[in-house]
Amino acid sequence: EPEVTQTPSHQVTQMGQEVILRCVPISNHLYFYWYRQILGQKVEFLVSFYNNEISEKSEIFDDQFSVERPDGSNFTLKIRSTKLEDSAMYFCASSVRGQETQYFGPGTRLLVL
Amino acid sequence: RKEVEQDPGPFNVPEGATVAFNCTYSNSASQSFFWYRQDCRKEPKLLMSVYSSGNEDGRFTAQLNRASQYISLLIRDSKLSDSATYLCVVNKPGNTPLVFGKGTRLSVIA
């Protein structure tokens, strides 16, 4: 069964450093999403992406965040200058056009020191 | 008011028990409803979609009451492997962001 993959599984970084989280969505999916989950909190939406542009973003997704689809398979989330409060699990998800069901990757656990 | 509200639990039940979770949502424009399951430090996994007429998948039954903006999940004959956090999730029509509740934790005890 096809699945969403994410790398790395864990990332530890120093405050102020840039990080790039990578995702490979399911191959025939056209909509891509990033969510985050701070430890003990609910899953929160960050951004959605379709047709090579952002379709929707939340208040969390400020100027420190960016997304890119650099090639036909990868979908990346970049945090330019990490803060302590960026420590969280980051999930990538994808979906088929016209279907609300989203499939999640295993996540990247980001720890900012 | 939170967009999606759930009783956080934990619900501690013996194997074989029947357990029910409830969820309310505030956005009347919500059109799609789901229950996801999340194991500790893992990704959310779709358990089942919830349809207006109610639907069943094996031991799991989901109900939706649009008038009350209320969703439920019933688990019959609980197994140890059902221990997880159950997330109530809604979204608006189309490929729109999912809105998650904080989840209800279930522990099934031998």
Coordinates of N, CA and C in Angstrom, one line a residue:
Chain A
E1 N 0.9 -1.2 0.0 CA 0.0 0.0 0.0 C 0.9 1.2 0.0
P2 N 0.6 2.2 -0.9 CA 1.4 3.4 -1.0 C 1.3 4.2 0.3
E3 N 2.4 4.9 0.7 CA 2.3 5.7 1.9 C 3.2 6.9 1.8
V4 N 2.9 7.9 2.7 CA 3.7 9.1 2.7 C 4.9 8.8 3.6
T5 N 6.0 9.3 3.1 CA 7.3 9.1 3.8 C 7.9 10.4 4.2
Q6 N 8.6 10.5 5.3 CA 9.2 11.7 5.8 C 10.6 11.4 6.3
T7 N 11.5 12.4 6.0 CA 12.8 12.4 6.6 C 13.2 13.8 7.0
P8 N 14.1 13.8 8.1 CA 14.5 12.7 8.9 C 13.4 12.3 9.9
S9 N 13.6 11.3 10.6 CA 12.6 10.9 11.6 C 12.8 11.8 12.9
H10 N 14.0 12.2 13.1 CA 14.3 13.0 14.3 C 15.3 14.1 13.8
Q11 N 15.2 15.3 14.4 CA 16.2 16.3 14.1 C 16.3 17.2 15.3
V12 N 17.6 17.3 15.7 CA 17.9 18.2 16.9 C 18.7 19.4 16.3
T13 N 18.3 20.6 16.7 CA 19.0 21.8 16.1 C 19.1 22.8 17.2
Q14 N 20.0 23.8 16.9 CA 20.2 24.9 17.9 C 19.2 26.0 17.5
M15 N 18.8 26.7 18.4 CA 17.9 27.9 18.2 C 18.6 28.8 17.2
G16 N 17.8 29.3 16.2 CA 18.3 30.2 15.2 C 18.8 29.5 14.0
Q17 N 18.9 28.2 14.0 CA 19.4 27.5 12.8 C 18.2 27.2 11.9
E18 N 18.6 27.0 10.6 CA 17.5 26.6 9.6 C 17.4 25.1 9.6
V19 N 16.2 24.7 9.4 CA 15.9 23.2 9.2 C 15.1 23.0 8.0
I20 N 15.3 21.9 7.3 CA 14.4 21.5 6.2 C 13.9 20.1 6.5
L21 N 12.6 20.0 6.5 CA 11.9 18.7 6.7 C 11.4 18.3 5.4
R22 N 11.6 17.0 5.1 CA 11.3 16.5 3.8 C 10.1 15.5 3.8
C23 N 9.4 15.4 2.7 CA 8.2 14.6 2.7 C 8.1 14.1 1.2
V24 N 7.8 12.8 1.1 CA 7.4 12.3 -0.3 C 6.0 11.8 -0.2
P25 N 5.0 12.6 -0.8 CA 3.6 12.3 -0.7 C 3.3 11.0 -1.5
I26 N 2.1 10.5 -1.4 CA 1.7 9.4 -2.2 C 1.7 9.8 -3.7
S27 N 2.1 9.0 -4.6 CA 2.5 9.4 -5.9 C 1.3 10.0 -6.8
N28 N 0.1 9.6 -6.6 CA -1.0 10.2 -7.5 C -1.8 11.2 -6.7
H29 N -1.3 11.6 -5.5 CA -1.9 12.7 -4.8 C -1.5 14.1 -5.3
L30 N -2.4 15.0 -5.2 CA -2.1 16.3 -5.8 C -2.1 17.4 -4.7
Y31 N -2.7 17.1 -3.5 CA -2.8 18.1 -2.4 C -1.8 17.7 -1.3
F32 N -1.1 18.6 -0.8 CA -0.1 18.3 0.2 C -0.3 19.3 1.4
Y33 N 0.0 18.8 2.6 CA -0.2 19.5 3.8 C 0.9 19.3 4.7
W34 N 1.1 20.3 5.6 CA 2.0 20.2 6.8 C 1.1 20.5 8.0
Y35 N 1.3 19.7 9.0 CA 0.7 19.9 10.3 C 1.8 19.7 11.3
R36 N 1.5 20.3 12.5 CA 2.5 20.1 13.6 C 1.7 19.7 14.9
Q37 N 2.4 19.0 15.8 CA 1.8 18.6 17.1 C 2.8 18.8 18.1
I38 N 2.6 19.9 18.9 CA 3.4 20.1 20.1 C 3.1 19.0 21.1
L39 N 4.1 18.5 21.9 CA 3.9 17.4 22.8 C 2.7 17.7 23.7
G40 N 1.8 16.8 23.7 CA 0.6 16.9 24.6 C -0.5 17.8 24.1
Q41 N -0.3 18.3 22.9 CA -1.3 19.2 22.3 C -2.0 18.5 21.1
K42 N -2.9 19.2 20.5 CA -3.6 18.7 19.4 C -2.8 18.9 18.1
V43 N -3.2 18.2 17.1 CA -2.6 18.4 15.8 C -3.1 19.7 15.2
E44 N -2.2 20.5 14.7 CA -2.6 21.8 14.2 C -2.1 22.0 12.7
F45 N -3.0 22.5 11.9 CA -2.7 22.8 10.5 C -1.7 23.9 10.3
L46 N -0.7 23.7 9.4 CA 0.2 24.8 9.1 C -0.1 25.4 7.7
V47 N -0.1 24.5 6.7 CA -0.1 25.0 5.3 C -0.6 23.9 4.4
S48 N -1.3 24.3 3.3 CA -1.7 23.3 2.3 C -1.1 23.8 0.9
F49 N -0.9 22.9 0.0 CA -0.2 23.2 -1.2 C -0.8 22.5 -2.4
Y50 N -1.0 23.2 -3.4 CA -1.6 22.5 -4.6 C -1.2 23.3 -5.9
N51 N -0.9 22.6 -6.9 CA -0.5 23.2 -8.2 C 0.7 24.2 -8.0
N52 N 1.6 23.7 -7.2 CA 2.9 24.5 -7.0 C 2.7 25.8 -6.3
E53 N 1.6 25.9 -5.6 CA 1.5 27.1 -4.7 C 0.7 26.9 -3.5
I54 N 0.9 27.7 -2.5 CA 0.2 27.6 -1.2 C -1.3 27.9 -1.5
S55 N -2.2 27.0 -1.0 CA -3.6 27.2 -1.2 C -4.2 27.8 0.1
E56 N -3.7 27.4 1.2 CA -4.2 27.9 2.5 C -3.1 27.8 3.5
K57 N -3.0 28.8 4.5 CA -2.1 28.7 5.6 C -2.7 29.2 6.9
S58 N -2.2 28.7 8.0 CA -2.7 29.2 9.3 C -1.9 30.3 9.8
E59 N -2.3 30.8 11.0 CA -1.6 31.9 11.6 C -0.2 31.5 12.1
I60 N 0.0 30.2 12.3 CA 1.3 29.6 12.8 C 2.3 29.8 11.7
F61 N 1.9 29.7 10.4 CA 2.7 29.7 9.3 C 3.1 31.1 8.9
D62 N 4.1 31.6 9.7 CA 4.5 33.0 9.5 C 5.7 33.1 8.5
D63 N 6.4 34.2 8.5 CA 7.5 34.4 7.5 C 8.7 33.5 7.7
Q64 N 8.7 32.9 8.9 CA 9.9 32.0 9.2 C 9.7 30.6 8.5
F65 N 8.5 30.4 8.0 CA 8.2 29.1 7.3 C 8.1 29.3 5.8
S66 N 8.5 28.2 5.1 CA 8.2 28.2 3.7 C 8.1 26.8 3.2
V67 N 7.4 26.6 2.1 CA 7.3 25.2 1.6 C 7.7 25.3 0.1
E68 N 8.1 24.1 -0.4 CA 8.6 24.0 -1.7 C 8.3 22.6 -2.2
R69 N 8.1 22.5 -3.5 CA 8.1 21.2 -4.2 C 9.2 21.3 -5.2
P70 N 10.4 20.9 -4.8 CA 11.6 21.2 -5.7 C 11.7 20.3 -6.9
D71 N 11.0 19.1 -6.8 CA 11.0 18.2 -8.0 C 9.6 17.5 -8.0
G72 N 9.5 16.5 -8.8 CA 8.2 15.8 -8.9 C 7.8 15.0 -7.7
S73 N 8.7 14.7 -6.8 CA 8.3 13.8 -5.7 C 8.4 14.5 -4.3
N74 N 9.4 15.3 -4.1 CA 9.6 15.8 -2.7 C 8.7 17.1 -2.4
F75 N 8.4 17.2 -1.1 CA 7.6 18.4 -0.7 C 8.3 18.8 0.7
T76 N 8.8 20.0 0.7 CA 9.6 20.3 1.9 C 9.0 21.5 2.7
L77 N 9.3 21.4 4.0 CA 9.0 22.5 4.9 C 10.3 23.1 5.5
K78 N 10.5 24.4 5.3 CA 11.7 25.0 5.8 C 11.4 26.0 6.9
I79 N 12.1 25.9 8.0 CA 12.0 26.9 9.1 C 13.3 27.6 9.1
R80 N 13.2 28.9 8.8 CA 14.4 29.7 8.6 C 15.3 29.9 9.8
S81 N 14.7 30.3 10.9 CA 15.4 30.5 12.1 C 14.6 30.0 13.3
T82 N 15.0 28.8 13.7 CA 14.1 28.0 14.6 C 14.1 28.7 16.0
K83 N 13.0 28.5 16.6 CA 12.8 29.0 18.0 C 12.5 27.8 18.9
L84 N 12.7 28.0 20.2 CA 12.4 26.9 21.1 C 11.0 26.3 20.9
E85 N 10.1 27.2 20.7 CA 8.7 26.8 20.6 C 8.3 26.1 19.3
D86 N 9.3 26.0 18.4 CA 9.1 25.2 17.2 C 9.3 23.7 17.4
S87 N 9.7 23.4 18.6 CA 9.9 22.0 18.9 C 8.5 21.3 18.9
A88 N 8.4 20.3 18.1 CA 7.1 19.6 17.9 C 7.4 18.4 16.9
M89 N 6.3 17.7 16.7 CA 6.2 16.6 15.7 C 5.6 17.3 14.5
Y90 N 6.3 17.2 13.3 CA 5.8 17.8 12.1 C 5.3 16.6 11.2
F91 N 4.0 16.7 10.8 CA 3.5 15.7 9.9 C 3.2 16.2 8.6
C92 N 3.5 15.5 7.6 CA 3.2 15.8 6.2 C 2.0 14.9 5.9
A93 N 1.1 15.4 5.0 CA -0.1 14.6 4.6 C -0.4 14.9 3.1
S94 N -1.1 14.0 2.5 CA -1.5 14.2 1.1 C -2.8 13.6 0.9
S95 N -3.5 14.1 -0.2 CA -4.8 13.7 -0.5 C -5.0 13.8 -2.0
V96 N -6.0 13.0 -2.4 CA -6.4 13.0 -3.9 C -7.4 14.1 -4.1
R97 N -7.4 14.7 -5.3 CA -8.3 15.8 -5.6 C -9.7 15.3 -5.4
G98 N -10.5 16.1 -4.7 CA -11.9 15.9 -4.5 C -12.2 15.0 -3.4
Q99 N -11.2 14.5 -2.7 CA -11.5 13.6 -1.5 C -10.9 14.2 -0.3
E100 N -11.7 14.2 0.7 CA -11.3 14.9 2.0 C -10.3 14.1 2.8
T101 N -10.3 12.8 2.6 CA -9.4 12.0 3.4 C -7.9 12.3 3.2
Q102 N -7.2 12.5 4.2 CA -5.8 12.8 4.1 C -5.0 11.7 4.8
Y103 N -3.9 11.4 4.2 CA -3.0 10.3 4.7 C -1.7 10.9 5.2
F104 N -1.4 10.5 6.4 CA -0.3 11.1 7.1 C 1.0 10.3 7.0
G105 N 2.1 11.0 6.9 CA 3.4 10.4 7.1 C 3.7 10.2 8.5
P106 N 4.9 9.5 8.8 CA 5.2 9.1 10.2 C 5.7 10.3 11.0
G107 N 6.0 11.4 10.4 CA 6.4 12.6 11.2 C 7.9 12.7 11.3
T108 N 8.3 14.0 11.6 CA 9.6 14.3 12.0 C 9.5 15.0 13.3
R109 N 10.3 14.4 14.3 CA 10.3 15.0 15.6 C 11.4 16.0 15.6
L110 N 11.1 17.3 15.8 CA 12.1 18.4 15.8 C 12.2 18.9 17.2
L111 N 13.5 18.9 17.7 CA 13.8 19.4 19.0 C 14.8 20.6 18.8
V112 N 14.3 21.8 19.3 CA 15.2 23.0 19.2 C 15.7 23.3 20.6
L113 N 17.1 23.4 20.6 CA 17.7 23.6 21.9 C 18.2 25.0 22.1
Chain B
R1 N -15.0 29.3 22.0 CA -15.3 27.9 22.0 C -14.3 27.2 21.0
K2 N -13.8 26.0 21.5 CA -12.9 25.3 20.7 C -13.6 24.7 19.4
E3 N -12.9 24.6 18.3 CA -13.6 24.2 17.1 C -14.0 22.7 17.2
V4 N -13.2 21.9 17.8 CA -13.6 20.5 18.0 C -13.3 20.1 19.4
E5 N -14.3 19.7 20.2 CA -14.1 19.4 21.6 C -14.3 17.9 21.9
Q6 N -13.4 17.4 22.6 CA -13.5 16.0 23.0 C -13.2 15.9 24.5
D7 N -13.8 14.9 25.2 CA -13.4 14.5 26.5 C -12.0 13.9 26.5
P8 N -11.0 14.5 27.2 CA -9.6 13.9 27.0 C -9.4 12.6 27.6
G9 N -10.4 12.2 28.5 CA -10.2 10.9 29.2 C -9.1 11.0 30.3
P10 N -8.4 9.9 30.6 CA -8.4 8.7 29.9 C -9.6 7.8 30.3
F11 N -10.0 7.0 29.4 CA -11.0 5.9 29.6 C -10.2 4.6 29.8
N12 N -10.3 4.1 31.0 CA -9.7 2.8 31.3 C -10.8 1.7 31.4
V13 N -10.7 0.8 30.4 CA -11.8 -0.2 30.4 C -11.2 -1.6 30.3
P14 N -11.9 -2.6 30.8 CA -11.4 -4.0 30.7 C -11.6 -4.5 29.3
E15 N -10.8 -5.5 28.9 CA -11.0 -6.2 27.6 C -12.5 -6.6 27.5
G16 N -13.0 -6.5 26.3 CA -14.4 -7.0 26.1 C -15.5 -5.9 26.4
A17 N -15.1 -4.8 27.0 CA -16.0 -3.8 27.3 C -16.5 -3.0 26.1
T18 N -17.6 -2.3 26.2 CA -18.0 -1.4 25.1 C -17.7 0.0 25.7
V19 N -17.2 0.9 24.8 CA -16.8 2.2 25.2 C -17.3 3.2 24.1
A20 N -17.7 4.4 24.6 CA -18.2 5.4 23.6 C -17.5 6.7 23.8
F21 N -17.2 7.3 22.7 CA -16.5 8.7 22.8 C -17.4 9.6 22.1
N22 N -17.4 10.8 22.6 CA -18.2 11.9 22.0 C -17.4 13.1 21.6
C23 N -17.9 13.8 20.6 CA -17.2 15.0 20.1 C -18.2 16.0 19.6
T24 N -17.9 17.3 19.9 CA -18.8 18.3 19.3 C -17.9 19.3 18.5
Y25 N -18.5 19.8 17.5 CA -17.8 20.8 16.6 C -18.6 22.1 16.5
S26 N -17.8 23.2 16.3 CA -18.5 24.5 16.3 C -18.8 25.0 15.0
N27 N -18.1 24.6 13.9 CA -18.3 25.2 12.6 C -19.4 24.5 11.8
S28 N -20.5 25.1 11.7 CA -21.6 24.5 11.0 C -21.4 24.3 9.5
A29 N -20.3 24.9 9.0 CA -19.9 24.7 7.6 C -19.2 23.4 7.4
S30 N -18.8 22.7 8.5 CA -18.1 21.4 8.4 C -18.9 20.4 7.6
Q31 N -18.3 19.7 6.7 CA -19.0 18.8 5.9 C -18.5 17.3 6.0
S32 N -17.3 17.2 6.3 CA -16.7 15.9 6.4 C -16.2 15.6 7.8
F33 N -16.4 14.4 8.2 CA -16.1 14.0 9.6 C -15.4 12.7 9.7
F34 N -14.4 12.6 10.6 CA -13.6 11.4 10.6 C -13.3 11.1 12.1
W35 N -13.0 9.8 12.3 CA -12.3 9.4 13.5 C -10.9 8.9 13.0
Y36 N -9.8 9.5 13.6 CA -8.5 9.0 13.4 C -8.0 8.4 14.7
R37 N -7.1 7.5 14.6 CA -6.5 6.9 15.8 C -5.0 7.3 15.8
Q38 N -4.5 7.6 17.0 CA -3.1 8.0 17.1 C -2.5 7.2 18.2
D39 N -1.5 6.4 17.9 CA -0.7 5.7 18.9 C 0.4 6.7 19.4
C40 N 0.9 6.4 20.6 CA 1.9 7.3 21.2 C 3.1 7.6 20.3
R41 N 3.3 8.9 20.0 CA 4.4 9.4 19.2 C 4.4 8.9 17.8
K42 N 3.2 8.6 17.3 CA 3.0 8.1 15.9 C 2.1 9.1 15.2
E43 N 1.9 8.9 13.9 CA 1.1 9.7 13.1 C -0.4 9.3 13.3
P44 N -1.3 10.3 13.0 CA -2.7 9.9 13.0 C -3.0 9.0 11.9
K45 N -3.8 8.0 12.1 CA -4.2 7.1 11.1 C -5.7 7.0 11.0
L46 N -6.3 7.1 9.8 CA -7.7 7.1 9.6 C -8.3 5.8 10.1
L47 N -9.2 6.0 11.0 CA -10.0 4.8 11.5 C -11.3 4.6 10.7
M48 N -12.0 5.7 10.6 CA -13.2 5.7 9.7 C -13.8 7.0 9.5
S49 N -14.4 7.2 8.3 CA -15.1 8.4 8.0 C -16.5 8.3 8.7
V50 N -17.2 9.4 8.9 CA -18.5 9.3 9.6 C -19.5 9.9 8.6
Y51 N -20.5 9.1 8.4 CA -21.6 9.5 7.4 C -22.8 9.9 8.1
S52 N -23.7 10.7 7.5 CA -24.9 11.2 8.1 C -25.8 10.1 8.6
S53 N -25.8 9.0 7.9 CA -26.7 7.9 8.3 C -26.1 7.0 9.3
G54 N -24.9 7.3 9.7 CA -24.2 6.4 10.7 C -23.6 5.3 9.9
N55 N -22.5 4.8 10.4 CA -21.8 3.7 9.7 C -21.0 2.8 10.7
E56 N -20.8 1.6 10.2 CA -20.2 0.6 11.1 C -19.1 -0.1 10.3
D57 N -18.0 -0.4 11.1 CA -16.9 -1.1 10.5 C -16.4 -2.1 11.5
G58 N -16.9 -3.3 11.4 CA -16.6 -4.3 12.4 C -17.1 -3.9 13.8
R59 N -16.2 -3.8 14.7 CA -16.5 -3.4 16.1 C -16.8 -2.0 16.3
F60 N -16.5 -1.2 15.3 CA -16.6 0.3 15.4 C -17.8 0.8 14.8
T61 N -18.6 1.7 15.5 CA -19.8 2.4 14.9 C -19.6 3.9 15.1
A62 N -19.8 4.6 14.1 CA -19.8 6.1 14.2 C -21.1 6.7 13.9
Q63 N -21.5 7.7 14.6 CA -22.7 8.4 14.4 C -22.5 9.9 14.2
L64 N -23.3 10.5 13.4 CA -23.2 12.0 13.2 C -24.6 12.6 13.5
N65 N -24.7 13.7 14.2 CA -25.9 14.4 14.4 C -25.6 15.9 14.0
R66 N -26.0 16.2 12.8 CA -25.6 17.5 12.2 C -26.4 18.6 13.0
A67 N -27.6 18.4 13.4 CA -28.4 19.4 14.1 C -27.7 19.8 15.4
S68 N -27.2 18.8 16.1 CA -26.5 19.1 17.4 C -25.0 19.3 17.2
Q69 N -24.5 19.1 16.0 CA -23.1 19.2 15.7 C -22.3 18.3 16.7
Y70 N -22.6 17.0 16.6 CA -22.2 16.0 17.6 C -21.8 14.8 16.8
I71 N -20.6 14.2 17.2 CA -20.2 13.0 16.5 C -19.8 12.0 17.6
S72 N -20.1 10.7 17.4 CA -19.8 9.7 18.4 C -19.0 8.5 17.7
L73 N -18.3 7.8 18.6 CA -17.7 6.6 18.2 C -17.9 5.5 19.3
L74 N -18.4 4.4 18.8 CA -18.7 3.3 19.8 C -17.7 2.1 19.4
I75 N -17.0 1.6 20.4 CA -16.2 0.5 20.2 C -16.7 -0.7 21.1
R76 N -17.0 -1.7 20.4 CA -17.6 -2.9 21.1 C -16.4 -3.9 21.3
D77 N -16.6 -4.8 22.3 CA -15.7 -5.9 22.5 C -14.2 -5.4 22.5
S78 N -13.9 -4.4 23.3 CA -12.6 -3.8 23.3 C -11.4 -4.8 23.4
K79 N -10.4 -4.5 22.6 CA -9.2 -5.3 22.6 C -8.0 -4.5 23.2
L80 N -7.0 -5.2 23.6 CA -5.8 -4.5 24.2 C -5.3 -3.6 23.1
S81 N -5.3 -4.1 21.9 CA -4.7 -3.3 20.7 C -5.5 -2.0 20.4
D82 N -6.7 -1.9 21.0 CA -7.5 -0.6 20.8 C -6.9 0.5 21.6
S83 N -6.0 0.2 22.5 CA -5.5 1.3 23.4 C -4.7 2.3 22.5
A84 N -5.2 3.5 22.6 CA -4.7 4.6 21.7 C -5.4 5.9 22.0
T85 N -5.1 7.0 21.3 CA -5.8 8.2 21.4 C -6.7 8.3 20.2
Y86 N -8.0 8.6 20.4 CA -8.9 8.7 19.3 C -9.2 10.2 19.0
L87 N -8.9 10.6 17.8 CA -9.0 12.0 17.4 C -10.3 12.2 16.6
C88 N -11.1 13.1 17.0 CA -12.3 13.6 16.2 C -11.8 14.6 15.2
V89 N -12.1 14.5 14.0 CA -11.6 15.4 13.0 C -12.7 15.9 12.0
V90 N -12.7 17.1 11.7 CA -13.7 17.7 10.8 C -13.0 18.5 9.7
N91 N -13.6 18.7 8.6 CA -13.2 19.7 7.6 C -14.3 20.2 6.8
K92 N -14.1 21.3 6.1 CA -15.1 21.8 5.2 C -14.9 21.1 3.8
P93 N -15.9 21.3 2.9 CA -15.8 20.6 1.7 C -14.5 20.8 0.9
G94 N -14.1 19.7 0.2 CA -13.0 19.8 -0.7 C -11.7 19.5 0.0
N95 N -10.6 19.8 -0.6 CA -9.3 19.5 -0.1 C -8.8 20.6 0.9
T96 N -9.5 20.7 2.0 CA -9.3 21.7 3.0 C -8.6 21.2 4.2
P97 N -8.1 22.1 5.0 CA -7.4 21.6 6.2 C -8.3 20.8 7.2
L98 N -7.7 19.8 7.8 CA -8.4 19.1 8.8 C -8.3 19.8 10.1
V99 N -9.4 19.8 10.8 CA -9.4 20.4 12.2 C -9.5 19.3 13.2
F100 N -8.6 19.2 14.1 CA -8.5 18.1 15.0 C -9.0 18.5 16.4
G101 N -9.6 17.5 17.0 CA -9.8 17.7 18.5 C -8.5 17.2 19.2
K102 N -8.5 17.4 20.4 CA -7.3 17.1 21.2 C -7.2 15.6 21.4
G103 N -8.3 14.9 21.2 CA -8.2 13.4 21.4 C -8.7 12.9 22.7
T104 N -9.2 11.7 22.7 CA -9.6 11.0 23.9 C -8.7 9.7 24.0
R105 N -8.1 9.6 25.2 CA -7.2 8.5 25.4 C -8.0 7.3 25.9
L106 N -7.7 6.2 25.3 CA -8.3 4.9 25.7 C -7.2 3.9 26.1
S107 N -7.4 3.4 27.3 CA -6.5 2.2 27.7 C -7.4 1.0 28.0
V108 N -7.2 0.0 27.3 CA -7.9 -1.3 27.5 C -7.0 -2.2 28.3
I109 N -7.6 -2.7 29.4 CA -6.8 -3.4 30.4 C -7.1 -4.8 30.4
A110 N -6.1 -5.7 30.5 CA -6.4 -7.2 30.5 C -7.1 -7.6 31.8

